[in-house]
């Protein structure tokens, strides 16, 4: 499907036609479904563990079993989609995700449930990069793509918040299995709509798949995500954590060496050498990892320090979700006026400043400050999500969009994984929780603000002029 945008200044260039809206709906629904899966189960874990016989220490695998394949295989499936057809792989990912969700819904013991979660993660690893590359190849670079990515980014951010709220309500009223059943139904709906709407796209040439590169990067990401996910639950004291962390870093280093010598690399090192690709992904990594950490420590602060109920805590994050929706509606206009690079830098700076503002929360009061500051910080975070995707993918040929969007989504997954284990442990290991929360927030804000300064310097250097909306 082709969407013509001959005159960017004309009003119709930012207006989605009927069929384009349906295509965008299908792609965004799939992304929203995956985002929902990240958070909808969290509040149900204690009930789930009791029902299936999972010990408290083993509950982390309900999250880790999904995170490992969903983060580890993103780059590989993004490249396979470039070579063999994005629509075809997207549909296959939906089928796997739906079947896995059904298995998790009907699980009769821990093994069957964790198998379902792992297969859900595998399906997500297919859906996310193929869905994003279908979006960027369907909507041409310019106002239409800005608007499409704005809507997609808003729903992605909203999916995490809605998942937290919906998971609690569904678990209390229908039981934890309903959270997995919802995902199965959603996958079936999208799978029924997608075949007749989505265009097929792939690269015109058919180079060989870089198997050594695929093995090293997938193994490296799997080991890294396992180490950090485990550290989030048990800290960095275990030998398995350090062993897999070192192994992961070694495999990723080997991946760089392999790619430098491969005639058909899985990741083009010249692409990684582009400032837009490199620093766009750095900005994305920081905004995802640091915002997930803020939400984690705020949840502890609101419930354990201020004594708010789960319902009131959920309302705080409900306001945050509403703010993200507002930001998503305005972000494409801001990007259209100021460019994606400037928007990324400004968004990171705003997120950092507002995270620092949370340091004013006290032991007896601070719920209002937390609600306002985290909501405004989330608006900046949403701006960073949308703009970093545009910075990375702008100017990339259609034949490499799967690779570029694979990098974007891998950054997203790794960012969501590393923030809490790297910083959250500072909050949970100190004697006074409030002191730990403040330490985390101070470090978090410093990292985001430093990244904003470095990204600004890198993306505005001479010889790196913006093109299009980037």
Short mmCIF file of C-alpha atoms in Angstrom, two decimals:
data_model
loop_
_atom_site.label_atom_id
_atom_site.label_comp_id
_atom_site.label_asym_id
_atom_site.label_seq_id
_atom_site.Cartn_x
_atom_site.Cartn_y
_atom_site.Cartn_z
CA UNK A 1 0.00 0.00 0.00
CA UNK A 2 1.38 3.38 -0.97
CA UNK A 3 0.57 6.64 0.74
CA UNK A 4 1.55 9.72 -1.24
CA UNK A 5 2.90 12.78 0.55
CA UNK A 6 3.92 15.14 -2.24
CA UNK A 7 3.35 18.36 -0.38
CA UNK A 8 4.34 18.11 3.28
CA UNK A 9 2.85 21.50 3.98
CA UNK A 10 -0.61 20.53 2.71
CA UNK A 11 -3.16 19.62 5.36
CA UNK A 12 -3.98 16.28 3.77
CA UNK A 13 -0.42 15.00 4.23
CA UNK A 14 -1.03 14.59 7.95
CA UNK A 15 -4.48 13.05 7.51
CA UNK A 16 -4.74 9.27 7.52
CA UNK A 17 -7.02 7.79 4.86
CA UNK A 18 -9.57 5.11 5.74
CA UNK A 19 -7.44 2.11 4.83
CA UNK A 20 -4.32 3.67 6.35
CA UNK A 21 -6.20 4.07 9.61
CA UNK A 22 -7.12 0.39 9.60
CA UNK A 23 -3.51 -0.62 8.91
CA UNK A 24 -2.32 1.60 11.74
CA UNK A 25 -5.02 0.21 14.04
CA UNK A 26 -3.89 -3.38 13.41
CA UNK A 27 -0.18 -2.59 13.92
CA UNK A 28 -0.81 -0.49 17.04
CA UNK A 29 -3.18 -3.09 18.48
CA UNK A 30 -0.43 -5.70 18.21
CA UNK A 31 2.12 -3.42 19.88
CA UNK A 32 -0.38 -2.49 22.61
CA UNK A 33 -1.08 -6.18 23.22
CA UNK A 34 2.62 -6.91 23.75
CA UNK A 35 3.03 -3.87 26.03
CA UNK A 36 0.04 -5.06 28.03
CA UNK A 37 1.69 -8.44 28.48
CA UNK A 38 4.65 -6.81 30.22
CA UNK A 39 2.59 -5.48 33.12
CA UNK A 40 -0.83 -7.16 33.26
CA UNK A 41 0.49 -10.17 35.16
CA UNK A 42 2.62 -8.32 37.73
CA UNK A 43 -0.07 -7.72 40.35
CA UNK A 44 -1.39 -11.26 39.87
CA UNK A 45 1.90 -13.00 40.71
CA UNK A 46 1.17 -13.81 44.38
CA UNK A 47 -2.23 -15.35 43.53
CA UNK A 48 -0.77 -17.16 40.53
CA UNK A 49 2.06 -18.60 42.61
CA UNK A 50 -0.33 -19.94 45.22
CA UNK A 51 -2.60 -21.48 42.57
CA UNK A 52 0.15 -23.20 40.55
CA UNK A 53 2.51 -24.00 43.39
CA UNK A 54 5.27 -21.57 42.40
CA UNK A 55 7.43 -20.54 45.34
CA UNK A 56 8.08 -16.85 45.95
CA UNK A 57 11.67 -17.20 44.72
CA UNK A 58 10.45 -18.94 41.57
CA UNK A 59 7.88 -16.25 40.73
CA UNK A 60 10.57 -14.20 38.98
CA UNK A 61 10.45 -16.79 36.19
CA UNK A 62 6.93 -15.68 35.30
CA UNK A 63 8.58 -12.43 34.19
CA UNK A 64 12.00 -13.74 33.15
CA UNK A 65 10.59 -16.54 30.96
CA UNK A 66 8.91 -13.85 28.86
CA UNK A 67 11.75 -11.31 28.95
CA UNK A 68 14.47 -13.70 27.78
CA UNK A 69 13.13 -14.59 24.32
CA UNK A 70 11.29 -11.29 23.79
CA UNK A 71 14.53 -9.35 24.16
CA UNK A 72 17.04 -11.92 22.97
CA UNK A 73 15.57 -12.70 19.54
CA UNK A 74 14.45 -9.22 18.41
CA UNK A 75 17.42 -8.45 16.16
CA UNK A 76 17.37 -11.90 14.60
CA UNK A 77 13.67 -11.82 13.73
CA UNK A 78 13.91 -8.23 12.52
CA UNK A 79 16.51 -9.28 9.98
CA UNK A 80 14.71 -12.50 8.99
CA UNK A 81 11.64 -10.35 8.28
CA UNK A 82 13.71 -8.08 6.01
CA UNK A 83 14.81 -11.09 4.00
CA UNK A 84 11.75 -13.33 3.86
CA UNK A 85 8.73 -11.06 4.29
CA UNK A 86 7.59 -8.88 7.16
CA UNK A 87 3.86 -9.56 6.87
CA UNK A 88 4.38 -13.31 6.75
CA UNK A 89 6.53 -13.30 9.88
CA UNK A 90 4.21 -10.84 11.65
CA UNK A 91 1.26 -13.20 11.17
CA UNK A 92 3.33 -16.16 12.37
CA UNK A 93 4.31 -14.20 15.48
CA UNK A 94 0.66 -13.41 16.21
CA UNK A 95 -0.27 -17.08 15.88
CA UNK A 96 2.51 -18.15 18.27
CA UNK A 97 1.62 -15.41 20.76
CA UNK A 98 -2.09 -16.32 20.72
CA UNK A 99 -1.46 -20.05 21.15
CA UNK A 100 1.05 -19.39 23.93
CA UNK A 101 -1.42 -17.11 25.74
CA UNK A 102 -4.02 -19.87 25.58
CA UNK A 103 -1.52 -22.35 27.01
CA UNK A 104 -0.71 -19.94 29.87
CA UNK A 105 -4.44 -19.45 30.50
CA UNK A 106 -5.04 -23.20 30.78
CA UNK A 107 -1.76 -24.00 32.58
CA UNK A 108 -2.06 -26.91 35.00
CA UNK A 109 1.39 -26.73 36.60
CA UNK A 110 4.44 -24.42 36.73
CA UNK A 111 6.12 -26.07 33.72
CA UNK A 112 3.14 -25.57 31.40
CA UNK A 113 2.69 -21.97 32.54
CA UNK A 114 6.36 -21.05 32.10
CA UNK A 115 6.39 -22.74 28.69
CA UNK A 116 3.45 -20.57 27.69
CA UNK A 117 5.24 -17.45 28.94
CA UNK A 118 8.42 -18.32 27.04
CA UNK A 119 6.44 -18.88 23.83
CA UNK A 120 4.64 -15.58 24.42
CA UNK A 121 8.05 -13.94 24.58
CA UNK A 122 9.08 -15.64 21.34
CA UNK A 123 5.92 -14.40 19.64
CA UNK A 124 6.56 -10.89 20.96
CA UNK A 125 10.12 -11.01 19.60
CA UNK A 126 8.57 -11.51 16.15
CA UNK A 127 5.65 -9.10 16.46
CA UNK A 128 7.53 -6.06 17.76
CA UNK A 129 10.24 -5.60 15.07
CA UNK A 130 8.07 -6.79 12.17
CA UNK A 131 5.18 -4.57 13.26
CA UNK A 132 7.46 -1.56 13.58
CA UNK A 133 9.14 -2.17 10.22
CA UNK A 134 5.73 -2.63 8.55
CA UNK A 135 4.75 0.73 10.01
CA UNK A 136 7.87 2.56 8.82
CA UNK A 137 7.73 1.04 5.33
CA UNK A 138 3.97 1.65 4.98
CA UNK A 139 4.05 5.27 6.11
CA UNK A 140 6.71 7.31 4.27
CA UNK A 141 9.21 9.47 6.09
CA UNK A 142 7.60 12.80 6.96
CA UNK A 143 4.39 13.98 8.70
CA UNK A 144 2.51 10.71 8.16
CA UNK A 145 5.24 8.60 9.71
CA UNK A 146 5.60 11.10 12.56
CA UNK A 147 1.88 10.82 13.27
CA UNK A 148 1.86 7.02 12.98
CA UNK A 149 4.83 6.64 15.32
CA UNK A 150 3.26 9.14 17.70
CA UNK A 151 0.11 7.05 17.97
CA UNK A 152 2.12 3.84 18.25
CA UNK A 153 4.38 5.29 20.97
CA UNK A 154 1.41 6.58 22.93
CA UNK A 155 -0.30 3.19 22.92
CA UNK A 156 2.97 1.48 23.83
CA UNK A 157 3.36 3.69 26.89
CA UNK A 158 -0.34 3.42 27.72
CA UNK A 159 -0.20 -0.37 27.47
CA UNK A 160 2.15 -0.63 30.45
CA UNK A 161 -0.07 1.61 32.59
CA UNK A 162 -3.34 -0.01 31.53
CA UNK A 163 -1.80 -3.41 32.24
CA UNK A 164 -1.10 -2.45 35.86
CA UNK A 165 -4.68 -1.21 36.37
CA UNK A 166 -6.41 -3.93 34.38
CA UNK A 167 -4.37 -6.73 35.91
CA UNK A 168 -5.50 -5.85 39.43
CA UNK A 169 -9.17 -5.51 38.50
CA UNK A 170 -9.26 -8.73 36.45
CA UNK A 171 -7.38 -10.74 39.04
CA UNK A 172 -9.72 -9.63 41.84
CA UNK A 173 -12.91 -10.25 39.84
CA UNK A 174 -12.15 -13.05 37.35
CA UNK A 175 -8.90 -14.61 38.57
CA UNK A 176 -5.35 -14.42 37.25
CA UNK A 177 -6.10 -16.69 34.27
CA UNK A 178 -8.31 -13.98 32.78
CA UNK A 179 -5.23 -11.78 32.23
CA UNK A 180 -3.70 -14.39 29.94
CA UNK A 181 -7.06 -15.15 28.32
CA UNK A 182 -7.45 -11.49 27.40
CA UNK A 183 -4.17 -11.63 25.48
CA UNK A 184 -5.25 -14.78 23.63
CA UNK A 185 -8.48 -13.08 22.50
CA UNK A 186 -6.61 -9.95 21.43
CA UNK A 187 -4.16 -12.00 19.35
CA UNK A 188 -7.02 -13.78 17.56
CA UNK A 189 -8.75 -10.48 16.74
CA UNK A 190 -5.59 -8.94 15.28
CA UNK A 191 -4.77 -12.15 13.41
CA UNK A 192 -8.20 -12.13 11.74
CA UNK A 193 -7.88 -8.50 10.63
CA UNK A 194 -4.23 -8.39 9.57
CA UNK A 195 -4.05 -10.62 6.44
CA UNK A 196 -6.45 -8.53 4.34
CA UNK A 197 -5.03 -5.16 5.41
CA UNK A 198 -1.27 -5.37 5.70
CA UNK A 199 1.03 -5.11 2.67
CA UNK A 200 3.89 -7.57 2.17
CA UNK A 201 7.37 -6.11 2.07
CA UNK A 202 10.91 -7.43 2.01
CA UNK A 203 14.30 -6.51 0.60
CA UNK A 204 14.61 -7.01 -3.19
CA UNK A 205 17.80 -9.05 -2.83
CA UNK A 206 18.07 -12.29 -0.83
CA UNK A 207 21.49 -12.39 0.89
CA UNK A 208 22.40 -15.26 3.17
CA UNK A 209 21.48 -14.96 6.82
CA UNK A 210 24.49 -14.18 9.02
CA UNK A 211 24.36 -17.28 11.24
CA UNK A 212 27.51 -16.57 13.35
CA UNK A 213 26.24 -13.05 13.98
CA UNK A 214 22.79 -14.35 14.87
CA UNK A 215 24.23 -16.90 17.33
CA UNK A 216 26.53 -14.43 19.10
CA UNK A 217 24.08 -11.51 19.39
CA UNK A 218 21.15 -13.71 20.42
CA UNK A 219 23.26 -15.60 22.96
CA UNK A 220 24.73 -12.37 24.27
CA UNK A 221 21.35 -10.70 24.71
CA UNK A 222 19.85 -13.80 26.31
CA UNK A 223 22.70 -14.01 28.83
CA UNK A 224 22.60 -10.28 29.56
CA UNK A 225 18.84 -10.19 30.08
CA UNK A 226 18.95 -13.33 32.26
CA UNK A 227 21.69 -11.84 34.44
CA UNK A 228 19.93 -8.52 34.93
CA UNK A 229 16.47 -10.03 35.41
CA UNK A 230 17.85 -12.40 38.05
CA UNK A 231 19.78 -9.59 39.72
CA UNK A 232 16.53 -7.62 40.02
CA UNK A 233 15.16 -10.42 42.21
CA UNK A 234 18.22 -11.68 44.11
CA UNK A 235 20.85 -8.98 43.73
CA UNK A 236 24.29 -9.27 42.16
CA UNK A 237 25.72 -11.66 44.71
CA UNK A 238 25.09 -14.93 42.87
CA UNK A 239 27.74 -16.67 40.78
CA UNK A 240 25.17 -17.37 38.08
CA UNK A 241 24.45 -13.65 37.74
CA UNK A 242 28.08 -12.68 37.28
CA UNK A 243 28.84 -15.70 35.11
CA UNK A 244 26.02 -15.01 32.66
CA UNK A 245 26.74 -11.26 32.73
CA UNK A 246 30.37 -11.81 31.74
CA UNK A 247 29.35 -14.41 29.15
CA UNK A 248 26.79 -12.02 27.68
CA UNK A 249 29.28 -9.17 27.36
CA UNK A 250 31.87 -11.52 25.83
CA UNK A 251 29.37 -12.79 23.24
CA UNK A 252 28.35 -9.24 22.33
CA UNK A 253 32.02 -8.32 21.90
CA UNK A 254 32.45 -11.40 19.69
CA UNK A 255 29.40 -10.27 17.73
CA UNK A 256 31.10 -6.98 16.85
CA UNK A 257 34.17 -8.88 15.61
CA UNK A 258 32.02 -11.29 13.57
CA UNK A 259 30.05 -8.44 11.99
CA UNK A 260 33.21 -6.61 10.96
CA UNK A 261 34.27 -9.61 8.86
CA UNK A 262 30.92 -10.90 7.59
CA UNK A 263 30.08 -10.34 3.88
CA UNK A 264 26.36 -10.13 4.78
CA UNK A 265 26.26 -8.94 8.41
CA UNK A 266 23.19 -9.19 10.60
CA UNK A 267 23.95 -5.65 11.79
CA UNK A 268 25.71 -3.23 9.50
CA UNK A 269 28.52 -1.65 11.51
CA UNK A 270 28.48 1.42 9.24
CA UNK A 271 24.82 1.81 10.27
CA UNK A 272 25.81 1.64 13.93
CA UNK A 273 28.49 4.20 13.10
CA UNK A 274 25.85 6.76 12.12
CA UNK A 275 25.46 9.30 14.86
CA UNK A 276 21.69 9.27 14.46
CA UNK A 277 21.52 5.50 14.93
CA UNK A 278 24.05 5.33 17.76
CA UNK A 279 22.89 8.31 19.81
CA UNK A 280 19.22 7.80 19.02
CA UNK A 281 19.47 4.35 20.56
CA UNK A 282 21.46 5.67 23.53
CA UNK A 283 18.65 8.15 24.19
CA UNK A 284 16.06 5.39 23.87
CA UNK A 285 17.98 3.06 26.20
CA UNK A 286 18.24 5.74 28.87
CA UNK A 287 14.64 6.99 28.68
CA UNK A 288 13.22 3.45 28.97
CA UNK A 289 15.57 2.19 31.68
CA UNK A 290 15.41 5.30 33.85
CA UNK A 291 11.63 5.78 33.59
CA UNK A 292 10.95 2.14 34.48
CA UNK A 293 13.16 2.66 37.55
CA UNK A 294 11.23 5.78 38.58
CA UNK A 295 7.93 3.89 38.40
CA UNK A 296 9.40 0.99 40.41
CA UNK A 297 10.69 3.14 43.29
CA UNK A 298 7.58 5.35 43.29
CA UNK A 299 5.42 2.24 43.73
CA UNK A 300 7.49 1.34 46.81
CA UNK A 301 7.37 4.90 48.12
CA UNK A 302 3.61 5.37 47.70
CA UNK A 303 2.67 2.03 49.28
CA UNK A 304 5.35 1.44 51.90
CA UNK A 305 6.29 4.99 52.94
CA UNK A 306 2.99 6.87 52.50
CA UNK A 307 0.81 3.80 53.10
CA UNK A 308 -1.38 4.25 50.02
CA UNK A 309 -3.54 1.30 48.99
CA UNK A 310 -3.01 -0.58 45.75
CA UNK A 311 -6.11 1.15 44.37
CA UNK A 312 -4.84 4.67 45.13
CA UNK A 313 -1.40 3.79 43.82
CA UNK A 314 -3.06 2.59 40.66
CA UNK A 315 -4.89 5.92 40.37
CA UNK A 316 -1.56 7.77 40.49
CA UNK A 317 -0.32 5.75 37.56
CA UNK A 318 -3.70 6.14 35.86
CA UNK A 319 -3.12 9.91 35.83
CA UNK A 320 0.34 9.21 34.46
CA UNK A 321 -1.20 7.13 31.65
CA UNK A 322 -3.66 9.89 30.78
CA UNK A 323 -0.78 12.37 30.60
CA UNK A 324 1.01 10.04 28.19
CA UNK A 325 -2.02 10.00 25.90
CA UNK A 326 -2.06 13.80 25.85
CA UNK A 327 1.67 13.88 25.09
CA UNK A 328 1.23 11.37 22.28
CA UNK A 329 -1.34 13.59 20.56
CA UNK A 330 0.96 16.62 20.62
CA UNK A 331 4.36 15.00 20.11
CA UNK A 332 4.12 14.70 16.28
CA UNK A 333 3.33 18.42 16.04
CA UNK A 334 6.30 19.29 18.23
CA UNK A 335 8.54 17.03 16.17
CA UNK A 336 7.21 18.52 12.94
CA UNK A 337 8.11 22.00 14.15
CA UNK A 338 11.41 21.44 15.92
CA UNK A 339 12.68 18.15 14.47
CA UNK A 340 13.12 14.75 16.08
CA UNK A 341 16.67 15.39 17.29
CA UNK A 342 15.82 18.55 19.21
CA UNK A 343 12.68 16.92 20.57
CA UNK A 344 14.70 13.94 21.81
CA UNK A 345 17.20 16.16 23.62
CA UNK A 346 14.49 18.38 25.13
CA UNK A 347 12.43 15.37 26.20
CA UNK A 348 15.40 13.76 27.95
CA UNK A 349 16.20 17.04 29.69
CA UNK A 350 12.59 17.41 30.84
CA UNK A 351 12.47 13.83 32.10
CA UNK A 352 15.68 14.39 34.07
CA UNK A 353 14.54 17.66 35.65
CA UNK A 354 11.15 16.26 36.66
CA UNK A 355 12.77 13.12 38.10
CA UNK A 356 14.95 15.40 40.23
CA UNK A 357 11.79 17.24 41.37
CA UNK A 358 10.60 13.98 42.97
CA UNK A 359 13.41 14.38 45.53
CA UNK A 360 11.09 16.82 47.31
CA UNK A 361 8.71 14.02 48.35
CA UNK A 362 8.79 13.40 52.10
CA UNK A 363 7.92 10.72 54.62
CA UNK A 364 4.53 12.18 55.55
CA UNK A 365 3.42 13.85 52.33
CA UNK A 366 4.31 13.77 48.67
CA UNK A 367 1.51 11.94 46.87
CA UNK A 368 0.45 15.09 45.01
CA UNK A 369 4.02 15.95 44.08
CA UNK A 370 4.62 12.38 42.94
CA UNK A 371 1.46 12.38 40.82
CA UNK A 372 2.23 15.69 39.10
CA UNK A 373 5.95 15.12 38.62
CA UNK A 374 5.72 11.54 37.34
CA UNK A 375 2.88 12.51 34.98
CA UNK A 376 4.87 15.40 33.48
CA UNK A 377 8.00 13.24 33.37
CA UNK A 378 6.00 10.60 31.49
CA UNK A 379 4.93 13.21 28.94
CA UNK A 380 8.60 13.97 28.32
CA UNK A 381 9.34 10.25 28.28
CA UNK A 382 6.69 9.73 25.61
CA UNK A 383 8.27 12.50 23.53
CA UNK A 384 11.62 10.74 23.84
CA UNK A 385 10.12 7.37 22.82
CA UNK A 386 8.62 8.75 19.63
CA UNK A 387 11.53 10.98 18.67
CA UNK A 388 14.28 8.42 19.23
CA UNK A 389 12.52 5.98 16.90
CA UNK A 390 12.36 8.69 14.25
CA UNK A 391 15.99 9.69 14.75
CA UNK A 392 17.15 6.09 14.31
CA UNK A 393 14.97 5.19 11.30
CA UNK A 394 15.07 8.46 9.35
CA UNK A 395 17.14 8.18 6.18
CA UNK A 396 17.39 4.36 6.43
CA UNK A 397 16.51 2.56 3.14
CA UNK A 398 13.36 0.42 3.18
CA UNK A 399 15.50 -2.69 2.71
CA UNK A 400 17.14 -2.07 6.10
CA UNK A 401 14.08 -0.84 8.01
CA UNK A 402 13.68 -4.22 9.73
CA UNK A 403 17.26 -3.94 10.94
CA UNK A 404 16.82 -0.35 12.09
CA UNK A 405 13.53 -1.04 13.86
CA UNK A 406 15.06 -4.21 15.33
CA UNK A 407 17.70 -1.99 16.94
CA UNK A 408 14.99 0.38 18.18
CA UNK A 409 12.92 -2.38 19.74
CA UNK A 410 15.97 -4.19 21.15
CA UNK A 411 16.95 -0.93 22.84
CA UNK A 412 13.43 -0.71 24.23
CA UNK A 413 13.48 -4.28 25.61
CA UNK A 414 16.97 -4.04 27.10
CA UNK A 415 16.14 -0.64 28.58
CA UNK A 416 13.03 -2.00 30.28
CA UNK A 417 15.14 -4.86 31.66
CA UNK A 418 18.26 -3.14 32.99
CA UNK A 419 16.97 -0.10 34.85
CA UNK A 420 15.45 -1.77 37.89
CA UNK A 421 18.28 -4.25 38.60
CA UNK A 422 20.95 -1.59 38.12
CA UNK A 423 19.38 1.12 40.29
CA UNK A 424 16.36 -0.40 42.05
CA UNK A 425 18.61 -2.44 44.30
CA UNK A 426 19.82 0.87 45.85
CA UNK A 427 16.29 1.44 47.17
CA UNK A 428 15.60 -2.07 48.45
CA UNK A 429 18.91 -2.67 50.24
CA UNK A 430 19.09 0.50 52.39
CA UNK A 431 17.76 0.47 55.94
CA UNK A 432 15.47 3.48 55.41
CA UNK A 433 13.40 3.01 52.25
CA UNK A 434 12.93 6.76 51.71
CA UNK A 435 16.70 7.29 51.73
CA UNK A 436 17.06 4.53 49.17
CA UNK A 437 14.32 5.99 46.97
CA UNK A 438 15.98 9.41 47.04
CA UNK A 439 19.36 7.91 46.15
CA UNK A 440 17.85 6.13 43.16
CA UNK A 441 16.02 9.25 41.98
CA UNK A 442 19.17 11.39 42.26
CA UNK A 443 21.28 8.93 40.28
CA UNK A 444 18.47 8.42 37.77
CA UNK A 445 18.08 12.17 37.15
CA UNK A 446 21.84 12.63 36.78
CA UNK A 447 22.06 9.86 34.17
CA UNK A 448 19.17 11.25 32.11
CA UNK A 449 20.46 14.84 32.20
CA UNK A 450 24.00 13.75 31.28
CA UNK A 451 22.62 11.73 28.36
CA UNK A 452 20.63 14.77 27.19
CA UNK A 453 23.80 16.88 27.13
CA UNK A 454 25.88 14.24 25.34
CA UNK A 455 23.12 13.53 22.80
CA UNK A 456 22.74 17.24 22.08
CA UNK A 457 26.47 17.55 21.48
CA UNK A 458 26.62 14.46 19.25
CA UNK A 459 23.58 15.19 17.09
CA UNK A 460 24.37 18.86 16.45
CA UNK A 461 28.02 18.50 15.46
CA UNK A 462 29.13 19.89 12.12
CA UNK A 463 28.52 17.50 9.21
CA UNK A 464 25.53 15.92 10.90
CA UNK A 465 22.74 18.14 9.60
CA UNK A 466 19.20 16.97 10.11
CA UNK A 467 17.33 15.59 7.14
CA UNK A 468 13.55 15.51 6.91
CA UNK A 469 11.97 15.32 10.31
CA UNK A 470 15.06 14.08 12.08
#
